[in-house]
Amino acid sequence: MGRRVQVSCGDRREVPVATVAEQMVEVLRQAGVERVYGVVGDSLNPVVDAIRRAEGISWVHVRNEEAGAFAAAAEAELSGRLAVCAGSCGPGNTHLVQGLYDAQRSGLPVLALASHIPSGQIGTGFFQETHPERVFTDCSNWCEMLSTPAQLPRLLRVAIQHALGSHGVSVLAFPGDVAALPAAGPTGTSHFLTEQAVAAPPWSQVQELARLLNAARRVALFCGAGVRGAHAEVMAVAQALNAPVGHSLRGKEWIQYDNPYDVGMSGLLGYGACHEALHSADLVLLLGTDFPYDSFLPQVHTVQVDHDATRLGRRTALELAVHGDVAATLRAVLPLLDAEKDRSFLDGMLSKHCRSLEDVIGAYTRDIEKHLPIHPEYVASVLDDVAADDAVFTVDTGMNNVWAARYLQPNGRRRVIGSFLHGSMANALPHAIGAQLACPGRQVIAMAGDGGIGMLLGELLTVAKHRLPVKTVVFNNGALGMIKLEMLVSGYPESEIDNGDVDYAGIARAMGIPAKRVAEPGRVREVLAEALERPGPALVDVVTDPNALSIPPRITAAQLKGFALAAGRTVLSGGVGRMVDLARSNLRNIPRP
């Protein structure tokens, strides 16, 4: 019989390890795992029972394994540590796939424990038989089958280190009967690498980057999520080059705040002068972004900096590819830059950015306390105002992405999490569950659409069961709003997008969650503030205008032929909340002769 060292709040004591499942749980504890998200059942029972008897680790019962994978992804996103979900054989495994795809595409260290049918039945077409080693291949960086006790603990440690080292998903599949077998040997201990080296760019690339930046009269910076931790360096480069700074949706939270060079966001949800700045520049510097919408990039005169060399040049042709961490690269190139004294390009873009916001802001601020149905823009603006300075927002895919992009103001402490790369519906609520468990002391707000909340409605039961203080705000327009827009601009008559008039507040109250439904704009601030201040879970169901994102009259018929251009123009011309105040402030900072 092997021995295990069980870690609990600093207490280290040895207890017997009897089974493979117990050995698995002990390795997870050594990796710092505190919880496993999933639905219990049959082939998973040995692992669930081992968790029940272990200290320092718990099982989080969700209503759908998909939600468990989403929750694990959010925990990994916020903590930076390994997060774990599990699914039983057959349907339990296949339910995991959606959330794992999201975690994989977001680059998050998630481990999935995928139990399998009895080992003696594999290959016979047995009840609930699938092939997990095939099912999970496309949504993971590592996927292997544990077939004998002798493969542990080594194989699980390999899975964990792959997830941590590759910033992605690992899947360990195992037959349920193998998990119940006696352990083959001692667990021992092994250190997991969690802090990785920073990629320093080759000096030749730094020199060439400096040459190109110095030769260009007009430089524009476009920043993605890879600028996390590099805010000061980006601002220093922007100042040296008098360069406007734009960002993607995932880059917004890391670069927009305290940024006097901000010209907004590009892409389908974009706004302001970012698109024009990129296309008017002599040189575009892409920093830590794998921006997927290549039609919004100029496709010429571009340099890209990324710590992942596989991303370089896959969205646009490059004059120079720089392999390195963004902050390290900018620190290296800064001393080589010639200060640009001409501010005309920067000042011109700041002015256009401000005007573009001022021209449209009135459409969403006039008579807001009288407009029925309620403007969703107004709800998002109020929510941004009353939320905590370090709030974590989880955002459903669809129109809520638009409201979050326009109205949630970053400050370096807030976080905004969504299915921004996989684009899955219904992510906000399960993401909020994982976020709240990862950060029990922070305010977590799920910005849910009625389409998203309806898809994984059972996870409100998870919130209620665990008494998680998640605040769910449902933007209830009774329709699949983004799909409606897609149909409109593609020339299709809207069809089957109606979600009906559903009282989600009533449903939440029936589940034991305090909830209110709001249909009058004058009550929005009061009800949201009350929900955020109360202890425990709360839900606010806001009846919003299904036609909030209408096509402006100046969009031409030709432009309506393509969704990307039409939707891009629509949101580029939409309300953007108090960001107009930021633009005006930046404009006032322009030096005058």
PDB file of C-alpha atoms in Angstrom, residues 131-279:
ATOM      1  CA  HIS A 131     -14.232   7.003 -27.445  1.00  0.00           C
ATOM      2  CA  PRO A 132     -13.037   9.850 -25.203  1.00  0.00           C
ATOM      3  CA  GLU A 133      -9.501   9.682 -26.561  1.00  0.00           C
ATOM      4  CA  ARG A 134     -11.047  10.685 -29.913  1.00  0.00           C
ATOM      5  CA  VAL A 135     -13.882  12.921 -28.690  1.00  0.00           C
ATOM      6  CA  PHE A 136     -11.608  15.382 -26.883  1.00  0.00           C
ATOM      7  CA  THR A 137      -8.703  15.520 -29.322  1.00  0.00           C
ATOM      8  CA  ASP A 138      -9.759  18.734 -31.053  1.00  0.00           C
ATOM      9  CA  CYS A 139     -10.547  20.654 -27.854  1.00  0.00           C
ATOM     10  CA  SER A 140      -7.373  19.827 -25.940  1.00  0.00           C
ATOM     11  CA  ASN A 141      -3.591  19.956 -26.164  1.00  0.00           C
ATOM     12  CA  TRP A 142      -3.223  16.571 -24.453  1.00  0.00           C
ATOM     13  CA  CYS A 143      -5.620  13.627 -24.266  1.00  0.00           C
ATOM     14  CA  GLU A 144      -4.665  10.121 -23.112  1.00  0.00           C
ATOM     15  CA  MET A 145      -6.281   7.020 -21.607  1.00  0.00           C
ATOM     16  CA  LEU A 146      -5.314   5.638 -18.209  1.00  0.00           C
ATOM     17  CA  SER A 147      -5.575   1.876 -18.615  1.00  0.00           C
ATOM     18  CA  THR A 148      -3.731   0.407 -15.616  1.00  0.00           C
ATOM     19  CA  PRO A 149      -2.987   1.523 -12.030  1.00  0.00           C
ATOM     20  CA  ALA A 150       0.739   1.398 -12.791  1.00  0.00           C
ATOM     21  CA  GLN A 151       0.386   4.485 -15.017  1.00  0.00           C
ATOM     22  CA  LEU A 152      -0.374   6.622 -11.970  1.00  0.00           C
ATOM     23  CA  PRO A 153       0.719   9.001 -10.587  1.00  0.00           C
ATOM     24  CA  ARG A 154       2.985   9.741 -13.549  1.00  0.00           C
ATOM     25  CA  LEU A 155       0.319  10.063 -16.247  1.00  0.00           C
ATOM     26  CA  LEU A 156      -1.809  12.489 -14.228  1.00  0.00           C
ATOM     27  CA  ARG A 157       1.231  14.644 -13.502  1.00  0.00           C
ATOM     28  CA  VAL A 158       1.999  14.732 -17.225  1.00  0.00           C
ATOM     29  CA  ALA A 159      -1.590  15.840 -17.897  1.00  0.00           C
ATOM     30  CA  ILE A 160      -1.378  18.589 -15.310  1.00  0.00           C
ATOM     31  CA  GLN A 161       1.949  19.905 -16.544  1.00  0.00           C
ATOM     32  CA  HIS A 162       0.691  19.934 -20.141  1.00  0.00           C
ATOM     33  CA  ALA A 163      -2.278  22.078 -19.105  1.00  0.00           C
ATOM     34  CA  LEU A 164      -0.076  24.470 -17.133  1.00  0.00           C
ATOM     35  CA  GLY A 165       2.779  24.551 -19.632  1.00  0.00           C
ATOM     36  CA  SER A 166       0.743  24.887 -22.816  1.00  0.00           C
ATOM     37  CA  HIS A 167      -1.969  27.137 -21.355  1.00  0.00           C
ATOM     38  CA  GLY A 168      -4.693  24.833 -22.560  1.00  0.00           C
ATOM     39  CA  VAL A 169      -6.840  21.806 -21.870  1.00  0.00           C
ATOM     40  CA  SER A 170      -5.654  18.354 -20.842  1.00  0.00           C
ATOM     41  CA  VAL A 171      -8.000  15.379 -20.715  1.00  0.00           C
ATOM     42  CA  LEU A 172      -7.312  12.231 -18.713  1.00  0.00           C
ATOM     43  CA  ALA A 173      -9.716   9.448 -19.644  1.00  0.00           C
ATOM     44  CA  PHE A 174     -10.029   6.357 -17.456  1.00  0.00           C
ATOM     45  CA  PRO A 175     -12.431   3.411 -17.119  1.00  0.00           C
ATOM     46  CA  GLY A 176     -14.461   3.640 -13.935  1.00  0.00           C
ATOM     47  CA  ASP A 177     -13.446   0.162 -12.797  1.00  0.00           C
ATOM     48  CA  VAL A 178      -9.746   1.065 -13.070  1.00  0.00           C
ATOM     49  CA  ALA A 179     -10.319   4.046 -10.768  1.00  0.00           C
ATOM     50  CA  ALA A 180     -11.622   1.654  -8.123  1.00  0.00           C
ATOM     51  CA  LEU A 181      -8.595  -0.671  -8.271  1.00  0.00           C
ATOM     52  CA  PRO A 182      -5.837  -0.617  -5.639  1.00  0.00           C
ATOM     53  CA  ALA A 183      -3.034   1.854  -6.287  1.00  0.00           C
ATOM     54  CA  ALA A 184       0.066   0.221  -7.753  1.00  0.00           C
ATOM     55  CA  GLY A 185       2.607   2.200  -5.765  1.00  0.00           C
ATOM     56  CA  PRO A 186       3.266   5.244  -3.588  1.00  0.00           C
ATOM     57  CA  THR A 187       2.141   8.671  -4.729  1.00  0.00           C
ATOM     58  CA  GLY A 188       5.244  10.570  -3.752  1.00  0.00           C
ATOM     59  CA  THR A 189       5.532  14.267  -4.502  1.00  0.00           C
ATOM     60  CA  SER A 190       6.555  16.317  -7.512  1.00  0.00           C
ATOM     61  CA  HIS A 191       6.789  20.051  -8.085  1.00  0.00           C
ATOM     62  CA  PHE A 192       4.609  21.526 -10.828  1.00  0.00           C
ATOM     63  CA  LEU A 193       6.020  24.404 -12.854  1.00  0.00           C
ATOM     64  CA  THR A 194       3.529  27.275 -12.672  1.00  0.00           C
ATOM     65  CA  GLU A 195       5.724  30.322 -13.414  1.00  0.00           C
ATOM     66  CA  GLN A 196       7.254  30.304 -16.872  1.00  0.00           C
ATOM     67  CA  ALA A 197      10.157  32.160 -18.408  1.00  0.00           C
ATOM     68  CA  VAL A 198       9.523  35.453 -20.188  1.00  0.00           C
ATOM     69  CA  ALA A 199      10.295  35.350 -23.896  1.00  0.00           C
ATOM     70  CA  ALA A 200      12.979  37.947 -24.655  1.00  0.00           C
ATOM     71  CA  PRO A 201      13.130  38.977 -28.343  1.00  0.00           C
ATOM     72  CA  PRO A 202      16.344  38.434 -30.316  1.00  0.00           C
ATOM     73  CA  TRP A 203      18.429  41.593 -30.428  1.00  0.00           C
ATOM     74  CA  SER A 204      18.393  41.611 -34.223  1.00  0.00           C
ATOM     75  CA  GLN A 205      14.592  41.806 -34.162  1.00  0.00           C
ATOM     76  CA  VAL A 206      14.662  44.614 -31.606  1.00  0.00           C
ATOM     77  CA  GLN A 207      17.029  46.617 -33.804  1.00  0.00           C
ATOM     78  CA  GLU A 208      14.909  46.091 -36.905  1.00  0.00           C
ATOM     79  CA  LEU A 209      11.771  47.029 -34.967  1.00  0.00           C
ATOM     80  CA  ALA A 210      13.408  50.272 -33.877  1.00  0.00           C
ATOM     81  CA  ARG A 211      14.473  51.022 -37.457  1.00  0.00           C
ATOM     82  CA  LEU A 212      10.947  50.545 -38.810  1.00  0.00           C
ATOM     83  CA  LEU A 213       9.326  52.601 -36.041  1.00  0.00           C
ATOM     84  CA  ASN A 214      11.797  55.439 -36.470  1.00  0.00           C
ATOM     85  CA  ALA A 215      11.321  55.472 -40.238  1.00  0.00           C
ATOM     86  CA  ALA A 216       7.522  55.728 -40.041  1.00  0.00           C
ATOM     87  CA  ARG A 217       5.997  59.179 -39.642  1.00  0.00           C
ATOM     88  CA  ARG A 218       2.601  57.871 -38.524  1.00  0.00           C
ATOM     89  CA  VAL A 219       2.526  54.811 -36.241  1.00  0.00           C
ATOM     90  CA  ALA A 220      -0.617  53.244 -34.750  1.00  0.00           C
ATOM     91  CA  LEU A 221      -0.633  50.631 -31.974  1.00  0.00           C
ATOM     92  CA  PHE A 222      -3.254  47.879 -31.783  1.00  0.00           C
ATOM     93  CA  CYS A 223      -3.306  45.940 -28.521  1.00  0.00           C
ATOM     94  CA  GLY A 224      -4.784  42.584 -27.534  1.00  0.00           C
ATOM     95  CA  ALA A 225      -4.926  40.515 -24.364  1.00  0.00           C
ATOM     96  CA  GLY A 226      -1.182  39.971 -24.604  1.00  0.00           C
ATOM     97  CA  VAL A 227      -0.533  43.497 -23.307  1.00  0.00           C
ATOM     98  CA  ARG A 228      -1.570  42.371 -19.833  1.00  0.00           C
ATOM     99  CA  GLY A 229       1.167  43.603 -17.518  1.00  0.00           C
ATOM    100  CA  ALA A 230       2.577  45.919 -20.185  1.00  0.00           C
ATOM    101  CA  HIS A 231       0.408  49.016 -19.708  1.00  0.00           C
ATOM    102  CA  ALA A 232       3.305  51.271 -18.701  1.00  0.00           C
ATOM    103  CA  GLU A 233       5.499  50.117 -21.578  1.00  0.00           C
ATOM    104  CA  VAL A 234       2.740  50.649 -24.161  1.00  0.00           C
ATOM    105  CA  MET A 235       2.093  54.156 -22.849  1.00  0.00           C
ATOM    106  CA  ALA A 236       5.825  54.956 -23.002  1.00  0.00           C
ATOM    107  CA  VAL A 237       6.074  53.818 -26.632  1.00  0.00           C
ATOM    108  CA  ALA A 238       2.901  55.710 -27.560  1.00  0.00           C
ATOM    109  CA  GLN A 239       4.327  58.846 -25.976  1.00  0.00           C
ATOM    110  CA  ALA A 240       7.667  58.491 -27.750  1.00  0.00           C
ATOM    111  CA  LEU A 241       6.018  57.975 -31.133  1.00  0.00           C
ATOM    112  CA  ASN A 242       2.935  60.182 -30.662  1.00  0.00           C
ATOM    113  CA  ALA A 243       0.979  57.099 -31.669  1.00  0.00           C
ATOM    114  CA  PRO A 244      -2.767  56.515 -31.245  1.00  0.00           C
ATOM    115  CA  VAL A 245      -3.577  53.317 -29.336  1.00  0.00           C
ATOM    116  CA  GLY A 246      -6.479  51.063 -30.271  1.00  0.00           C
ATOM    117  CA  HIS A 247      -7.453  47.696 -28.872  1.00  0.00           C
ATOM    118  CA  SER A 248      -9.422  44.526 -29.397  1.00  0.00           C
ATOM    119  CA  LEU A 249     -12.240  43.472 -27.067  1.00  0.00           C
ATOM    120  CA  ARG A 250      -9.917  41.180 -25.097  1.00  0.00           C
ATOM    121  CA  GLY A 251      -7.314  43.927 -24.876  1.00  0.00           C
ATOM    122  CA  LYS A 252      -9.742  46.563 -23.587  1.00  0.00           C
ATOM    123  CA  GLU A 253      -9.468  45.703 -19.894  1.00  0.00           C
ATOM    124  CA  TRP A 254      -5.655  45.897 -19.959  1.00  0.00           C
ATOM    125  CA  ILE A 255      -5.014  49.017 -22.033  1.00  0.00           C
ATOM    126  CA  GLN A 256      -7.953  51.434 -22.204  1.00  0.00           C
ATOM    127  CA  TYR A 257      -7.710  52.842 -18.679  1.00  0.00           C
ATOM    128  CA  ASP A 258      -5.351  55.771 -17.932  1.00  0.00           C
ATOM    129  CA  ASN A 259      -4.665  55.997 -21.659  1.00  0.00           C
ATOM    130  CA  PRO A 260      -4.423  59.506 -23.152  1.00  0.00           C
ATOM    131  CA  TYR A 261      -3.774  57.963 -26.589  1.00  0.00           C
ATOM    132  CA  ASP A 262      -6.951  55.859 -26.738  1.00  0.00           C
ATOM    133  CA  VAL A 263      -8.843  55.814 -30.042  1.00  0.00           C
ATOM    134  CA  GLY A 264     -11.245  52.988 -29.266  1.00  0.00           C
ATOM    135  CA  MET A 265     -11.781  49.491 -30.522  1.00  0.00           C
ATOM    136  CA  SER A 266     -11.816  47.818 -33.922  1.00  0.00           C
ATOM    137  CA  GLY A 267     -13.791  44.819 -35.107  1.00  0.00           C
ATOM    138  CA  LEU A 268     -17.443  43.870 -35.253  1.00  0.00           C
ATOM    139  CA  LEU A 269     -18.052  45.434 -31.833  1.00  0.00           C
ATOM    140  CA  GLY A 270     -15.739  48.369 -32.377  1.00  0.00           C
ATOM    141  CA  TYR A 271     -16.226  52.097 -31.952  1.00  0.00           C
ATOM    142  CA  GLY A 272     -14.378  55.366 -32.335  1.00  0.00           C
ATOM    143  CA  ALA A 273     -11.381  56.122 -34.568  1.00  0.00           C
ATOM    144  CA  CYS A 274      -9.426  52.882 -34.143  1.00  0.00           C
ATOM    145  CA  HIS A 275     -10.270  51.524 -37.586  1.00  0.00           C
ATOM    146  CA  GLU A 276      -9.297  54.770 -39.319  1.00  0.00           C
ATOM    147  CA  ALA A 277      -6.092  55.091 -37.291  1.00  0.00           C
ATOM    148  CA  LEU A 278      -4.949  51.624 -38.364  1.00  0.00           C
ATOM    149  CA  HIS A 279      -5.723  52.262 -42.011  1.00  0.00           C
TER     150      HIS A 279
END
